[in-house]
Amino acid sequence: MVWIGNLIETCRSVGITETLVRTAVSRLVAAGRLRGERDGRRSYYRLTADAQTEFAGAAALLYGPAPAARWQFVLINGPAPDEIMQGLERDGFAKLGPRLAMGTHPATHLPERVVVFDATLATQGGALKDFVDEAWNLPRFAAAYDEFLHRFGGFSQRIGDGSSLSPLACLVARLLLVHQYRLIMLREPQLPKSALPAGWPGGEARRVFADLYVRLSEKADGHVGRHFIDGAGRLPERTPAGANRIERLEALRADPI
């Protein structure tokens, strides 16, 4: 749980107004992603159970080792399949037909009328890469990773050990780092290395992400512990989940793939 005033202050530092923050929070509450609580004149918010489950799944991809590919076919039954298909494509699935999609990780948040088949990959080499080239727009993801590396690789070199950054600047930089990385990583198909083209930039982007996250976190977490509050008082600088995240990223920046 966190006080909305902390969200407003943090967002203000990157040019997001209080009005926009409150509008976004209200929409997330209406969508069932956040739950609000009041204590006197202050409003606090936390993730709902469904949003927490989704967050945990995303965190496992962002902060954990690369998952093993688990191939699935998803068949959409019933009327109006387009909305479901669009959601699958946002999650990195390839559209094989109006009602059939394929991905390398479990599909989530699917209605009961959808049928899911687990599949075993029995093909390697050129045929697999030819299929991947047709099914997914890999150049789009490669270009996004290259842009991420250009932006945050340069930032990483400029800040050195981070001593010139304030704790708030470290927190904001870490938030922007996660935001930009997740926009690519949670949407790309998570293909096995054998199916990727030569020179795929995803591994280097993962190393830069892990390295910067770890380097920014001491000051960022310190700012949270000194300034962020819930209904009971100040938030802790470090939680067991946060410590586990740092431990995993330490290993990733040494061996990103």
Coordinates of C-alpha atoms in Angstrom, one line a residue:
M1 CA 0.0 0.0 0.0
V2 CA 1.2 3.5 -0.7
W3 CA 0.0 7.1 -0.2
I4 CA -1.2 8.8 -3.4
G5 CA 0.9 11.8 -2.4
N6 CA 4.0 9.8 -2.9
L7 CA 2.8 8.8 -6.4
I8 CA 2.0 12.4 -7.2
E9 CA 5.4 13.7 -6.0
T10 CA 7.4 11.0 -8.0
C11 CA 5.4 11.5 -11.2
R12 CA 5.8 15.3 -10.9
S13 CA 9.5 14.9 -11.2
V14 CA 9.1 13.6 -14.8
G15 CA 6.4 16.1 -15.8
I16 CA 3.3 14.1 -15.1
T17 CA 0.7 16.4 -13.4
E18 CA -1.3 15.6 -10.3
T19 CA -4.5 15.7 -12.4
L20 CA -3.1 13.0 -14.7
V21 CA -2.0 10.9 -11.8
R22 CA -5.4 11.1 -10.1
T23 CA -7.2 10.4 -13.4
A24 CA -5.0 7.3 -14.0
V25 CA -5.5 6.0 -10.5
S26 CA -9.3 6.4 -10.8
R27 CA -9.3 4.5 -14.0
L28 CA -7.2 1.7 -12.5
V29 CA -9.7 1.5 -9.6
A30 CA -12.6 1.3 -12.0
A31 CA -10.8 -1.4 -14.0
G32 CA -10.3 -3.5 -10.9
R33 CA -6.5 -3.1 -10.8
L34 CA -6.2 -0.9 -7.7
R35 CA -8.1 -0.8 -4.4
G36 CA -8.3 2.4 -2.4
E37 CA -8.4 3.0 1.3
R38 CA -8.8 6.2 3.3
D39 CA -7.3 7.3 6.6
G40 CA -8.6 10.7 7.5
R41 CA -7.9 13.0 4.6
R42 CA -5.3 10.7 3.0
S43 CA -5.9 8.1 0.3
Y44 CA -3.9 5.0 -0.1
Y45 CA -3.8 2.4 -2.8
R46 CA -2.8 -1.2 -3.3
L47 CA -3.0 -3.7 -6.1
T48 CA -6.0 -5.9 -6.2
A49 CA -5.6 -9.7 -5.9
D50 CA -5.9 -10.1 -9.7
A51 CA -3.4 -7.3 -10.4
Q52 CA -1.0 -8.8 -7.9
T53 CA -1.1 -12.1 -9.7
E54 CA -0.4 -10.4 -13.0
F55 CA 2.4 -8.4 -11.4
A56 CA 4.0 -11.5 -10.0
G57 CA 4.0 -13.2 -13.4
A58 CA 5.5 -10.1 -15.0
A59 CA 8.1 -9.8 -12.3
A60 CA 9.2 -13.5 -12.8
L61 CA 10.0 -12.6 -16.4
L62 CA 11.7 -9.3 -15.7
Y63 CA 13.8 -10.2 -12.7
G64 CA 14.3 -13.9 -13.1
P65 CA 16.2 -16.2 -15.4
A66 CA 15.0 -16.6 -18.9
P67 CA 12.1 -19.1 -18.8
A68 CA 12.3 -22.4 -20.8
A69 CA 10.1 -22.2 -23.9
R70 CA 6.7 -23.8 -23.4
W71 CA 5.0 -24.0 -26.8
Q72 CA 1.2 -23.6 -26.9
F73 CA -1.5 -23.4 -29.5
V74 CA -4.6 -21.3 -28.5
L75 CA -7.9 -21.9 -30.4
I76 CA -10.6 -19.2 -30.0
N77 CA -14.1 -20.6 -30.2
G78 CA -17.3 -18.6 -30.5
P79 CA -18.1 -15.1 -31.9
A80 CA -15.9 -12.1 -32.2
P81 CA -12.4 -13.6 -31.7
D82 CA -10.6 -10.4 -32.6
E83 CA -10.4 -8.9 -29.0
I84 CA -9.0 -12.2 -27.6
M85 CA -6.5 -12.4 -30.5
Q86 CA -5.3 -8.9 -30.0
G87 CA -4.7 -9.6 -26.3
L88 CA -2.7 -12.7 -27.3
E89 CA -0.6 -10.8 -29.8
R90 CA 0.1 -8.1 -27.1
D91 CA 1.4 -11.0 -24.9
G92 CA 3.8 -12.2 -27.6
F93 CA 1.7 -14.8 -29.4
A94 CA 1.8 -15.2 -33.1
K95 CA -1.5 -15.1 -35.1
L96 CA -1.6 -18.1 -37.3
G97 CA -5.2 -17.6 -38.4
P98 CA -8.4 -15.7 -37.4
R99 CA -8.9 -18.1 -34.5
L100 CA -5.5 -19.8 -33.9
A101 CA -2.4 -18.4 -32.2
M102 CA 0.8 -19.8 -31.0
G103 CA 3.3 -18.8 -28.2
T104 CA 6.2 -20.0 -26.1
H105 CA 4.7 -19.3 -22.7
P106 CA 1.4 -20.0 -21.0
A107 CA -1.5 -17.8 -22.0
T108 CA -3.2 -16.0 -19.2
H109 CA -6.6 -14.3 -18.6
L110 CA -8.4 -16.4 -21.3
P111 CA -12.2 -17.0 -21.3
E112 CA -13.6 -20.5 -20.9
R113 CA -14.5 -20.8 -24.6
V114 CA -10.8 -20.8 -25.6
V115 CA -9.1 -24.1 -26.0
V116 CA -5.3 -24.4 -25.2
F117 CA -3.1 -27.2 -26.5
D118 CA 0.4 -27.8 -25.1
A119 CA 2.9 -28.7 -27.9
T120 CA 6.3 -30.3 -28.1
L121 CA 8.8 -28.8 -30.6
A122 CA 10.3 -31.5 -32.8
T123 CA 12.1 -29.3 -35.3
Q124 CA 15.3 -27.3 -35.1
G125 CA 17.5 -25.4 -37.6
G126 CA 16.6 -23.5 -40.7
A127 CA 12.9 -24.7 -40.9
L128 CA 12.3 -23.4 -37.4
K129 CA 13.9 -20.0 -38.1
D130 CA 12.0 -19.7 -41.4
F131 CA 8.7 -20.3 -39.5
V132 CA 9.7 -17.8 -36.8
D133 CA 10.5 -15.1 -39.4
E134 CA 7.0 -15.5 -40.9
A135 CA 5.1 -15.8 -37.6
W136 CA 6.7 -12.9 -35.6
N137 CA 7.9 -9.5 -36.5
L138 CA 11.3 -9.9 -34.9
P139 CA 12.9 -6.8 -36.6
R140 CA 10.4 -4.7 -34.7
F141 CA 11.5 -6.1 -31.3
A142 CA 15.2 -6.0 -32.3
A143 CA 14.9 -2.3 -33.2
A144 CA 13.2 -1.6 -29.8
Y145 CA 16.0 -3.4 -28.0
D146 CA 18.6 -1.4 -29.9
E147 CA 16.8 1.8 -28.9
F148 CA 16.8 0.7 -25.3
L149 CA 20.5 -0.1 -25.4
H150 CA 21.3 3.3 -27.0
R151 CA 19.3 5.1 -24.4
F152 CA 20.2 3.3 -21.2
G153 CA 23.6 2.1 -22.3
G154 CA 24.6 5.7 -22.7
F155 CA 23.0 6.6 -19.4
S156 CA 24.9 3.9 -17.7
Q157 CA 28.2 5.2 -18.9
R158 CA 27.4 8.8 -18.0
I159 CA 26.4 8.1 -14.4
G160 CA 29.4 5.9 -13.5
D161 CA 29.0 4.7 -9.9
G162 CA 25.8 6.8 -9.5
S163 CA 27.3 9.1 -6.9
S164 CA 26.2 12.2 -8.8
L165 CA 22.6 11.2 -8.7
S166 CA 20.2 12.1 -5.9
P167 CA 18.1 9.3 -4.2
L168 CA 15.0 10.6 -5.9
A169 CA 16.8 10.7 -9.3
C170 CA 17.8 7.1 -8.8
L171 CA 14.2 6.1 -8.0
V172 CA 12.9 7.9 -11.1
A173 CA 15.6 6.4 -13.3
R174 CA 14.8 2.9 -12.1
L175 CA 11.1 3.4 -12.7
L176 CA 11.8 4.6 -16.2
L177 CA 14.3 1.7 -16.8
V178 CA 11.6 -0.9 -15.8
H179 CA 8.9 0.9 -17.8
Q180 CA 10.9 1.0 -21.0
Y181 CA 12.3 -2.5 -20.7
R182 CA 8.9 -4.1 -19.8
L183 CA 7.3 -2.5 -22.9
I184 CA 9.6 -4.7 -25.0
M185 CA 10.3 -7.7 -22.8
L186 CA 6.7 -8.5 -21.9
R187 CA 5.5 -8.3 -25.5
E188 CA 8.3 -10.1 -27.4
P189 CA 7.7 -13.9 -28.0
Q190 CA 10.4 -15.2 -25.6
L191 CA 11.7 -17.6 -28.3
P192 CA 14.5 -20.1 -27.5
K193 CA 18.0 -19.1 -28.6
S194 CA 18.0 -21.7 -31.4
A195 CA 15.1 -19.8 -33.1
L196 CA 16.6 -16.3 -32.9
P197 CA 18.6 -14.6 -35.6
A198 CA 22.3 -14.0 -35.2
G199 CA 23.2 -10.8 -33.3
W200 CA 19.9 -10.8 -31.3
P201 CA 20.2 -7.8 -29.0
G202 CA 17.8 -9.1 -26.3
G203 CA 20.6 -10.7 -24.2
E204 CA 22.7 -7.5 -24.1
A205 CA 19.6 -5.5 -23.2
R206 CA 18.9 -7.9 -20.3
R207 CA 22.4 -7.4 -19.0
V208 CA 22.2 -3.6 -19.2
F209 CA 18.8 -3.7 -17.4
A210 CA 20.0 -6.0 -14.6
D211 CA 23.2 -4.0 -14.1
L212 CA 21.5 -0.6 -14.0
Y213 CA 18.7 -1.8 -11.7
V214 CA 21.2 -3.1 -9.2
R215 CA 23.3 0.0 -9.3
L216 CA 20.4 2.3 -8.8
S217 CA 18.6 0.3 -6.2
E218 CA 20.5 1.3 -3.0
K219 CA 19.7 5.0 -3.3
A220 CA 16.3 4.4 -4.8
D221 CA 15.2 2.1 -2.0
G222 CA 16.7 4.5 0.5
H223 CA 14.4 7.3 -0.9
V224 CA 11.4 5.0 -0.6
G225 CA 12.2 4.2 3.1
R226 CA 12.7 7.8 4.0
H227 CA 9.7 9.3 2.1
F228 CA 7.0 6.7 1.2
I229 CA 4.3 5.9 3.7
D230 CA 1.3 3.6 4.1
G231 CA -1.4 3.8 6.7
A232 CA 0.9 2.4 9.4
G233 CA 3.9 4.6 8.7
R234 CA 7.0 4.6 6.5
L235 CA 7.6 1.8 4.0
P236 CA 10.7 -0.4 4.6
E237 CA 13.7 0.3 2.4
R238 CA 14.1 -3.4 1.6
T239 CA 11.7 -6.3 1.7
P240 CA 12.5 -10.0 1.3
A241 CA 11.0 -9.9 -2.2
G242 CA 13.2 -6.9 -3.1
A243 CA 16.3 -8.6 -1.7
N244 CA 15.5 -11.7 -3.7
R245 CA 15.1 -9.6 -6.9
I246 CA 18.5 -8.0 -6.4
E247 CA 20.1 -11.4 -5.9
R248 CA 18.6 -12.7 -9.1
L249 CA 19.6 -9.6 -11.1
E250 CA 23.2 -9.9 -9.7
A251 CA 23.3 -13.3 -11.3
L252 CA 21.7 -12.1 -14.6
R253 CA 24.2 -9.2 -15.1
A254 CA 27.0 -11.7 -14.8
D255 CA 25.3 -14.3 -17.1
P256 CA 22.4 -12.6 -18.9
I257 CA 21.4 -15.5 -21.3

